[in-house]
Structure formats: structure tokens, C-alpha cells
Amino acid sequence: DSRIALPMGTALDRFIKIKQDDFQYASGELSQLLRDIALAGKVVNREMNKAGLINIIGSIGTQNVQGEDQQKLDVLANIRFVRAFTKGQEVCAIISEEDDEVIEIDNHKKYIVAIDPLDGSSNIDVNVSVGTIFSIYRRISPIGSAVEEKDYLQKGIEQVAAGYILYGSSTMLVYTTGHGVNGFTYDPSLGEYLLSHQNMTIPENGSIYSINEGSSLSFDDGVKKYISYCRENNYSGRYIGSLVADFHRNLLKGGIYIYPATNKNPNGKLRLLYECNALAFIVEQAGGKAVDGKKRILEIQPTSLHQRVPFFVGSENMVNKAVFFNENS
Ligand code: P6P
């Protein structure tokens, strides 16, 4: 059984060390940054578990850059992750769903982080799993200079690491540094993430499709035809309404998640920089595929911090079939 109960620190070092020769950067700094993320995830996890008991559920009356009500926990999560990156001293700038502008930390550091601190936060007060999604890039401009647009509008193929934390029936950290995908399950009794899913791969076929069919009338013909194809093949519709939870289940079992263009969201709802690129990197590293309906997500040149893209992600053969219907409609 590949489930090795190794403390993350050891496993993380072990994985980073094994890959040291392939690693372009001082892996110690990247592994430290991943530890900073893991630590912030422990804190958010603790607050999440208390959410039902103390008054941090529900919105605080403010809205984020997306015009979405900010739930108290997503504001708290944003504070925790920004603080972890500031204290961790590895990051020069952060792009967060919760902040309109780039958060500049320290021009003398080399890593850029794009993060959705708590995606699906509207699910918190109904006790449905939510998640943190992050991407890590190496800055292009010289260390010591001011961070520039070219540093934080990099294509997804430039990511040095990406991952998510799923706050579900158990809390899991799943990430890649470009050498496969590994999953760590948090053990609160030890305060450690234990390596529970080594070298995760997504089945190339699946029979689960995840899409909000309430928007069907406004789907493009290609999407409508693909959904009909899923029904004709007796696939199961599974849509939690929380991207990380749907993505994670499909990663383990095989499946496809689609958030296409709709009347309400003509470019889709999900954001390229801190949602789609990270999950696209992970799914490709696990043997799957991620496109905007035609083009590989990781090759899209970002033009703005909070831009949205249509998102088709999951088992390779399922994504290929969806693209086929898109291109032949
Ligand atoms: P809809 C949550 O707000 C989110 O960003 C994803 O986690 C989720 O998959 C999607 O939006 C749900 O959106 O329009 O189907 O309610």
C-alpha cells in the first residue's frame, strides 16, 4: 500500500530532497513556503471546526472584488495566509481573491503566491466542504527591485508549485512541485500532515460529471451535446458546489468538472490565476487535462489579476470528448 504515514515535514523534505537534482531553485526555500501554507491551513482548519460554535459564520457585510459577500471565515483565512507568507519571509507579493490589488510583501524575496484563501465559502454555514487553492511562481524581475506585472501575470506553465487544502471529512493538503502529486492528511492529534496519498493519478476515464445544470439553457451547443452524451452513457451527476471538493473526488475516482460560459458569467465563473491554473497544474501532473473549452489552461497568457475563464478539468478522455463536442458544434 503506498500510504506511508510520514510526517509531512519529513516526507516534504524527502520528496524535495529526492528531486533536488531536478530542482532549479534552492528547494529549502520552496519547502519552507509549502510549510508556511500547511501551517496556515492548520489554523484555518481549527477556526473552521469552531465556526458552528462561535459567531464567525455568515457574512460581515463587505464584498470582495468579485462582488461576492465576504463570509467571516474567508476574511479570516485571507488574514491568516497573508500573515503566514509575511512571517515566512519567502514571498515578495500575493494575489488573493479577497484583495482587489496585488499585496506587496518584500521586494527582496523570490516567490509570488496566487491564492483563493477559502473557495466555496458560501458553503460554510451549511457545513459543506470548502478549500484553499494556491499557485507559486518564481518572480521574473530582479530580486530587490519592485515587483512588476510580468511577475504576477505569468502563464500557468511557469508555476513552480501548486496545491489545495480541502477542509472536508478530513483536512487534506494536496500539492505538486512538478514531480507528481502527493496528498497529506492532517492528524489533529499530532498536529501533523501525514503522507496518505503518494503519487496521485487520475483515471483516464470516468463516469462522473460535475456541472451546474441549472444554467443549462445558456450553455453553448457543444456543452449541451456533451452533457447529453454523459446522460446517454448513464454517467453520474455529482455537483457539490464547492470546486475543491468536486475536483478532489474526481481526481480520486475519475470524472470531469465543467464551469462553462453562461449568460451570467460569459467567461465562466472561475478565476485563472488562483483557481484554474493551480488545479490545471495538479491534474496534468496526475495524468489528466484542463482546458478552457479549446485551449490548455496552463498556456493562457493572463491579462488581469481576477480574470475568469471557462474551465473543463479532469480525466483526459472525458475532457477530450468535451472538447470534441465543442469543436464540432
Ligand atoms: P455555481 C464557489 O462559489 C465556486 O467558486 C466553486 O467552488 C463552485 O464550484 C462554483 O463556484 C459554484 O458556482 O454558479 O454553480 O453556484
GROMACS .gro file of C-alpha atoms and ligand atoms in nm:
model
  345
    1ASP     CA    1   0.000   0.000   0.000
    2SER     CA    2   0.151   0.334  -0.096
    3ARG     CA    3   0.000   0.513   0.204
    4ILE     CA    4   0.303   0.594   0.412
    5ALA     CA    5   0.228   0.762   0.744
    6LEU     CA    6   0.522   1.001   0.732
    7PRO     CA    7   0.508   1.340   0.899
    8MET     CA    8   0.479   1.598   0.623
    9GLY     CA    9   0.799   1.768   0.723
   10THR     CA   10   0.999   1.451   0.665
   11ALA     CA   11   0.800   1.349   0.360
   12LEU     CA   12   0.815   1.700   0.219
   13ASP     CA   13   1.192   1.717   0.267
   14ARG     CA   14   1.221   1.361   0.140
   15PHE     CA   15   1.030   1.447  -0.176
   16ILE     CA   16   1.200   1.779  -0.224
   17LYS     CA   17   1.542   1.620  -0.149
   18ILE     CA   18   1.482   1.331  -0.392
   19LYS     CA   19   1.406   1.585  -0.658
   20GLN     CA   20   1.683   1.824  -0.553
   21ASP     CA   21   1.885   1.741  -0.865
   22ASP     CA   22   1.586   1.832  -1.086
   23PHE     CA   23   1.515   2.142  -0.885
   24GLN     CA   24   1.611   2.480  -1.032
   25TYR     CA   25   1.572   2.666  -0.706
   26ALA     CA   26   1.707   2.634  -0.356
   27SER     CA   27   1.447   2.374  -0.259
   28GLY     CA   28   1.481   2.468   0.108
   29GLU     CA   29   1.302   2.797   0.042
   30LEU     CA   30   1.020   2.635  -0.154
   31SER     CA   31   0.970   2.362   0.103
   32GLN     CA   32   0.965   2.632   0.372
   33LEU     CA   33   0.697   2.817   0.175
   34LEU     CA   34   0.491   2.497   0.148
   35ARG     CA   35   0.527   2.453   0.523
   36ASP     CA   36   0.404   2.810   0.577
   37ILE     CA   37   0.096   2.723   0.371
   38ALA     CA   38   0.045   2.400   0.564
   39LEU     CA   39   0.068   2.587   0.895
   40ALA     CA   40  -0.188   2.849   0.789
   41GLY     CA   41  -0.409   2.561   0.676
   42LYS     CA   42  -0.392   2.412   1.027
   43VAL     CA   43  -0.508   2.745   1.174
   44VAL     CA   44  -0.792   2.783   0.923
   45ASN     CA   45  -0.890   2.420   0.987
   46ARG     CA   46  -0.910   2.493   1.361
   47GLU     CA   47  -1.126   2.802   1.303
   48MET     CA   48  -1.341   2.606   1.057
   49ASN     CA   49  -1.413   2.340   1.316
   50LYS     CA   50  -1.519   2.605   1.566
   51ALA     CA   51  -1.727   2.800   1.311
   52GLY     CA   52  -2.053   2.639   1.424
   53LEU     CA   53  -1.975   2.720   1.787
   54ILE     CA   54  -1.871   3.084   1.776
   55ASN     CA   55  -2.009   3.371   1.577
   56ILE     CA   56  -1.780   3.366   1.271
   57ILE     CA   57  -2.038   3.218   1.037
   58GLY     CA   58  -2.218   3.433   0.792
   59SER     CA   59  -2.112   3.742   0.604
   60ILE     CA   60  -1.964   4.052   0.759
   61GLY     CA   61  -2.148   4.289   0.527
   62THR     CA   62  -1.847   4.355   0.299
   63GLN     CA   63  -1.794   4.225  -0.054
   64ASN     CA   64  -1.475   4.103  -0.226
   65VAL     CA   65  -1.350   4.217  -0.565
   66GLN     CA   66  -1.593   3.969  -0.724
   67GLY     CA   67  -1.886   4.145  -0.561
   68GLU     CA   68  -1.945   3.832  -0.354
   69ASP     CA   69  -2.045   3.865   0.012
   70GLN     CA   70  -1.734   3.802   0.224
   71GLN     CA   71  -1.805   3.535   0.481
   72LYS     CA   72  -1.619   3.589   0.806
   73LEU     CA   73  -1.411   3.273   0.761
   74ASP     CA   74  -1.286   3.369   0.418
   75VAL     CA   75  -1.173   3.706   0.550
   76LEU     CA   76  -1.007   3.528   0.844
   77ALA     CA   77  -0.846   3.274   0.610
   78ASN     CA   78  -0.709   3.556   0.394
   79ILE     CA   79  -0.561   3.726   0.701
   80ARG     CA   80  -0.403   3.400   0.817
   81PHE     CA   81  -0.243   3.315   0.481
   82VAL     CA   82  -0.115   3.669   0.421
   83ARG     CA   83   0.031   3.669   0.775
   84ALA     CA   84   0.193   3.327   0.717
   85PHE     CA   85   0.355   3.449   0.394
   86THR     CA   86   0.469   3.772   0.561
   87LYS     CA   87   0.624   3.591   0.859
   88GLY     CA   88   0.762   3.309   0.643
   89GLN     CA   89   0.980   3.560   0.456
   90GLU     CA   90   0.982   3.371   0.124
   91VAL     CA   91   0.726   3.579  -0.067
   92CYS     CA   92   0.760   3.912  -0.250
   93ALA     CA   93   0.393   3.950  -0.348
   94ILE     CA   94   0.050   3.784  -0.315
   95ILE     CA   95  -0.253   3.783  -0.546
   96SER     CA   96  -0.561   3.694  -0.343
   97GLU     CA   97  -0.925   3.656  -0.441
   98GLU     CA   98  -1.007   3.867  -0.138
   99ASP     CA   99  -0.796   4.168  -0.240
  100ASP     CA  100  -0.851   4.393  -0.542
  101GLU     CA  101  -0.480   4.472  -0.584
  102VAL     CA  102  -0.151   4.283  -0.552
  103ILE     CA  103  -0.033   4.262  -0.189
  104GLU     CA  104   0.337   4.357  -0.189
  105ILE     CA  105   0.533   4.190   0.093
  106ASP     CA  106   0.913   4.213   0.044
  107ASN     CA  107   1.095   4.303  -0.278
  108HIS     CA  108   1.397   4.102  -0.160
  109LYS     CA  109   1.215   3.769  -0.185
  110LYS     CA  110   1.175   3.547  -0.489
  111TYR     CA  111   0.829   3.381  -0.476
  112ILE     CA  112   0.488   3.507  -0.589
  113VAL     CA  113   0.177   3.334  -0.449
  114ALA     CA  114  -0.168   3.344  -0.607
  115ILE     CA  115  -0.431   3.219  -0.364
  116ASP     CA  116  -0.802   3.170  -0.310
  117PRO     CA  117  -0.792   3.153   0.070
  118LEU     CA  118  -1.131   2.990   0.105
  119ASP     CA  119  -1.314   2.891  -0.212
  120GLY     CA  120  -1.676   2.795  -0.181
  121SER     CA  121  -1.710   2.991   0.144
  122SER     CA  122  -2.085   3.027   0.091
  123ASN     CA  123  -2.096   2.657   0.180
  124ILE     CA  124  -1.951   2.713   0.527
  125ASP     CA  125  -2.278   2.785   0.704
  126VAL     CA  126  -2.434   2.470   0.560
  127ASN     CA  127  -2.137   2.261   0.670
  128VAL     CA  128  -2.023   2.162   0.320
  129SER     CA  129  -1.652   2.110   0.246
  130VAL     CA  130  -1.456   2.416   0.131
  131GLY     CA  131  -1.099   2.463   0.018
  132THR     CA  132  -0.788   2.678  -0.019
  133ILE     CA  133  -0.626   2.687  -0.365
  134PHE     CA  134  -0.275   2.821  -0.431
  135SER     CA  135  -0.016   2.866  -0.705
  136ILE     CA  136   0.352   2.953  -0.655
  137TYR     CA  137   0.568   3.129  -0.916
  138ARG     CA  138   0.927   3.248  -0.917
  139ARG     CA  139   0.946   3.622  -0.990
  140ILE     CA  140   1.099   3.729  -1.323
  141SER     CA  141   1.220   4.078  -1.222
  142PRO     CA  142   1.548   4.105  -1.027
  143ILE     CA  143   1.532   4.043  -0.653
  144GLY     CA  144   1.541   4.377  -0.472
  145SER     CA  145   1.351   4.559  -0.747
  146ALA     CA  146   0.981   4.647  -0.728
  147VAL     CA  147   0.751   4.360  -0.827
  148GLU     CA  148   0.616   4.409  -1.179
  149GLU     CA  149   0.310   4.296  -1.375
  150LYS     CA  150   0.522   4.039  -1.562
  151ASP     CA  151   0.597   3.876  -1.224
  152TYR     CA  152   0.235   3.805  -1.137
  153LEU     CA  153   0.075   3.766  -1.481
  154GLN     CA  154   0.271   3.456  -1.573
  155LYS     CA  155   0.125   3.160  -1.765
  156GLY     CA  156   0.030   2.856  -1.560
  157ILE     CA  157   0.313   2.657  -1.718
  158GLU     CA  158   0.552   2.879  -1.518
  159GLN     CA  159   0.425   2.757  -1.179
  160VAL     CA  160   0.693   2.603  -0.955
  161ALA     CA  161   0.431   2.453  -0.724
  162ALA     CA  162   0.053   2.441  -0.677
  163GLY     CA  163  -0.191   2.280  -0.442
  164TYR     CA  164  -0.507   2.288  -0.241
  165ILE     CA  165  -0.622   2.225   0.112
  166LEU     CA  166  -0.959   2.052   0.138
  167TYR     CA  167  -1.142   2.111   0.468
  168GLY     CA  168  -1.371   1.810   0.447
  169SER     CA  169  -1.448   1.499   0.650
  170SER     CA  170  -1.073   1.513   0.700
  171THR     CA  171  -0.841   1.800   0.611
  172MET     CA  172  -0.603   1.724   0.326
  173LEU     CA  173  -0.316   1.912   0.164
  174VAL     CA  174  -0.260   1.803  -0.198
  175TYR     CA  175   0.023   1.963  -0.394
  176THR     CA  176   0.271   1.924  -0.679
  177THR     CA  177   0.616   2.073  -0.736
  178GLY     CA  178   0.619   1.944  -1.093
  179HIS     CA  179   0.720   1.592  -0.998
  180GLY     CA  180   0.386   1.420  -0.946
  181VAL     CA  181   0.107   1.486  -0.695
  182ASN     CA  182   0.113   1.395  -0.326
  183GLY     CA  183  -0.165   1.410  -0.069
  184PHE     CA  184  -0.120   1.464   0.304
  185THR     CA  185  -0.398   1.403   0.558
  186TYR     CA  186  -0.397   1.623   0.867
  187ASP     CA  187  -0.394   1.442   1.203
  188PRO     CA  188  -0.510   1.698   1.462
  189SER     CA  189  -0.396   1.474   1.747
  190LEU     CA  190  -0.037   1.503   1.618
  191GLY     CA  191  -0.068   1.846   1.458
  192GLU     CA  192   0.097   1.686   1.155
  193TYR     CA  193   0.006   1.628   0.793
  194LEU     CA  194   0.076   1.262   0.717
  195LEU     CA  195   0.156   1.138   0.367
  196SER     CA  196  -0.160   0.940   0.287
  197HIS     CA  197  -0.182   0.957  -0.095
  198GLN     CA  198   0.159   0.924  -0.261
  199ASN     CA  199   0.195   0.990  -0.635
  200MET     CA  200  -0.176   1.051  -0.701
  201THR     CA  201  -0.301   0.982  -1.054
  202ILE     CA  202  -0.645   1.048  -1.207
  203PRO     CA  203  -0.810   0.764  -1.405
  204GLU     CA  204  -0.802   0.849  -1.778
  205ASN     CA  205  -1.171   0.759  -1.797
  206GLY     CA  206  -1.454   0.827  -1.556
  207SER     CA  207  -1.830   0.830  -1.527
  208ILE     CA  208  -1.886   1.133  -1.305
  209TYR     CA  209  -1.966   1.476  -1.447
  210SER     CA  210  -1.980   1.787  -1.231
  211ILE     CA  211  -2.163   2.092  -1.368
  212ASN     CA  212  -2.445   2.321  -1.251
  213GLU     CA  213  -2.720   2.203  -1.484
  214GLY     CA  214  -2.942   2.484  -1.358
  215SER     CA  215  -2.760   2.701  -1.614
  216SER     CA  216  -2.814   2.450  -1.899
  217LEU     CA  217  -3.032   2.681  -2.109
  218SER     CA  218  -2.741   2.922  -2.151
  219PHE     CA  219  -2.473   2.660  -2.226
  220ASP     CA  220  -2.305   2.661  -2.568
  221ASP     CA  221  -2.425   2.384  -2.803
  222GLY     CA  222  -2.101   2.190  -2.752
  223VAL     CA  223  -2.154   2.177  -2.375
  224LYS     CA  224  -2.520   2.082  -2.420
  225LYS     CA  225  -2.416   1.797  -2.650
  226TYR     CA  226  -2.151   1.675  -2.407
  227ILE     CA  227  -2.399   1.673  -2.117
  228SER     CA  228  -2.642   1.473  -2.337
  229TYR     CA  229  -2.355   1.232  -2.411
  230CYS     CA  230  -2.295   1.190  -2.035
  231ARG     CA  231  -2.665   1.117  -1.978
  232GLU     CA  232  -2.680   0.870  -2.269
  233ASN     CA  233  -2.386   0.688  -2.112
  234ASN     CA  234  -2.553   0.679  -1.770
  235TYR     CA  235  -2.281   0.885  -1.606
  236SER     CA  236  -2.347   1.011  -1.251
  237GLY     CA  237  -2.407   1.381  -1.196
  238ARG     CA  238  -2.216   1.493  -0.885
  239TYR     CA  239  -2.201   1.867  -0.813
  240ILE     CA  240  -2.119   1.977  -0.459
  241GLY     CA  241  -2.097   2.346  -0.549
  242SER     CA  242  -1.751   2.359  -0.392
  243LEU     CA  243  -1.477   2.341  -0.656
  244VAL     CA  244  -1.205   2.181  -0.442
  245ALA     CA  245  -1.441   1.909  -0.315
  246ASP     CA  246  -1.568   1.827  -0.667
  247PHE     CA  247  -1.215   1.838  -0.810
  248HIS     CA  248  -1.071   1.615  -0.535
  249ARG     CA  249  -1.341   1.348  -0.573
  250ASN     CA  250  -1.292   1.343  -0.950
  251LEU     CA  251  -0.913   1.324  -0.904
  252LEU     CA  252  -0.954   1.009  -0.695
  253LYS     CA  253  -1.240   0.842  -0.886
  254GLY     CA  254  -1.215   0.984  -1.237
  255GLY     CA  255  -1.454   1.245  -1.367
  256ILE     CA  256  -1.488   1.588  -1.523
  257TYR     CA  257  -1.574   1.924  -1.369
  258ILE     CA  258  -1.708   2.193  -1.602
  259TYR     CA  259  -1.780   2.559  -1.535
  260PRO     CA  260  -1.853   2.684  -1.887
  261ALA     CA  261  -1.951   3.024  -2.022
  262THR     CA  262  -2.307   3.111  -1.916
  263ASN     CA  263  -2.531   3.415  -1.966
  264LYS     CA  264  -2.445   3.529  -1.613
  265ASN     CA  265  -2.074   3.452  -1.649
  266PRO     CA  266  -1.983   3.489  -2.021
  267ASN     CA  267  -1.619   3.395  -1.943
  268GLY     CA  268  -1.712   3.131  -1.688
  269LYS     CA  269  -1.707   3.198  -1.313
  270LEU     CA  270  -1.371   3.058  -1.204
  271ARG     CA  271  -1.057   3.266  -1.188
  272LEU     CA  272  -0.748   3.182  -1.391
  273LEU     CA  273  -0.474   3.299  -1.155
  274TYR     CA  274  -0.575   3.146  -0.822
  275GLU     CA  275  -0.817   2.867  -0.908
  276CYS     CA  276  -0.782   2.723  -1.260
  277ASN     CA  277  -0.404   2.736  -1.304
  278ALA     CA  278  -0.334   2.555  -0.977
  279LEU     CA  279  -0.586   2.276  -1.043
  280ALA     CA  280  -0.473   2.250  -1.406
  281PHE     CA  281  -0.111   2.200  -1.294
  282ILE     CA  282  -0.219   1.934  -1.042
  283VAL     CA  283  -0.446   1.747  -1.283
  284GLU     CA  284  -0.181   1.739  -1.558
  285GLN     CA  285   0.078   1.614  -1.309
  286ALA     CA  286  -0.176   1.341  -1.217
  287GLY     CA  287  -0.223   1.246  -1.586
  288GLY     CA  288  -0.542   1.445  -1.652
  289LYS     CA  289  -0.626   1.750  -1.862
  290ALA     CA  290  -0.754   2.107  -1.818
  291VAL     CA  291  -0.879   2.336  -2.097
  292ASP     CA  292  -1.097   2.647  -2.141
  293GLY     CA  293  -1.310   2.450  -2.386
  294LYS     CA  294  -1.041   2.453  -2.653
  295LYS     CA  295  -0.705   2.575  -2.521
  296ARG     CA  296  -0.481   2.424  -2.250
  297ILE     CA  297  -0.539   2.631  -1.933
  298LEU     CA  298  -0.166   2.642  -1.848
  299GLU     CA  299  -0.086   2.815  -2.179
  300ILE     CA  300  -0.332   3.103  -2.139
  301GLN     CA  301  -0.149   3.434  -2.104
  302PRO     CA  302  -0.312   3.616  -1.809
  303THR     CA  303  -0.408   3.981  -1.874
  304SER     CA  304  -0.562   4.077  -1.539
  305LEU     CA  305  -0.548   3.959  -1.177
  306HIS     CA  306  -0.908   3.841  -1.144
  307GLN     CA  307  -0.986   3.730  -1.497
  308ARG     CA  308  -1.226   3.440  -1.538
  309VAL     CA  309  -1.200   3.152  -1.785
  310PRO     CA  310  -1.433   2.867  -1.880
  311PHE     CA  311  -1.294   2.557  -1.704
  312PHE     CA  312  -1.306   2.191  -1.814
  313VAL     CA  313  -1.088   1.975  -1.588
  314GLY     CA  314  -1.049   1.606  -1.507
  315SER     CA  315  -0.993   1.268  -1.674
  316GLU     CA  316  -0.809   1.305  -2.002
  317ASN     CA  317  -1.053   1.109  -2.219
  318MET     CA  318  -1.353   1.291  -2.071
  319VAL     CA  319  -1.201   1.634  -2.132
  320ASN     CA  320  -1.104   1.528  -2.485
  321LYS     CA  321  -1.465   1.422  -2.552
  322ALA     CA  322  -1.598   1.755  -2.422
  323VAL     CA  323  -1.351   1.940  -2.649
  324PHE     CA  324  -1.462   1.723  -2.943
  325PHE     CA  325  -1.824   1.828  -2.893
  326ASN     CA  326  -1.713   2.191  -2.852
  327GLU     CA  327  -1.519   2.184  -3.178
  328ASN     CA  328  -1.790   2.002  -3.373
  329SER     CA  329  -2.089   2.218  -3.280
  330P6P     P1  330  -2.247   2.796  -0.905
  330P6P     C1  331  -1.797   2.857  -0.526
  330P6P     O1  332  -1.851   2.988  -0.522
  330P6P     C2  333  -1.738   2.838  -0.663
  330P6P     O2  334  -1.639   2.931  -0.687
  330P6P     C3  335  -1.684   2.696  -0.677
  330P6P     O3  336  -1.630   2.649  -0.559
  330P6P     C4  337  -1.805   2.617  -0.720
  330P6P     O4  338  -1.774   2.502  -0.797
  330P6P     C5  339  -1.883   2.719  -0.804
  330P6P     O5  340  -1.842   2.848  -0.760
  330P6P     C6  341  -2.033   2.707  -0.784
  330P6P     O6  342  -2.090   2.805  -0.867
  330P6P     O7  343  -2.270   2.908  -1.003
  330P6P     O8  344  -2.269   2.659  -0.967
  330P6P     O9  345  -2.321   2.812  -0.775
   0.00000   0.00000   0.00000
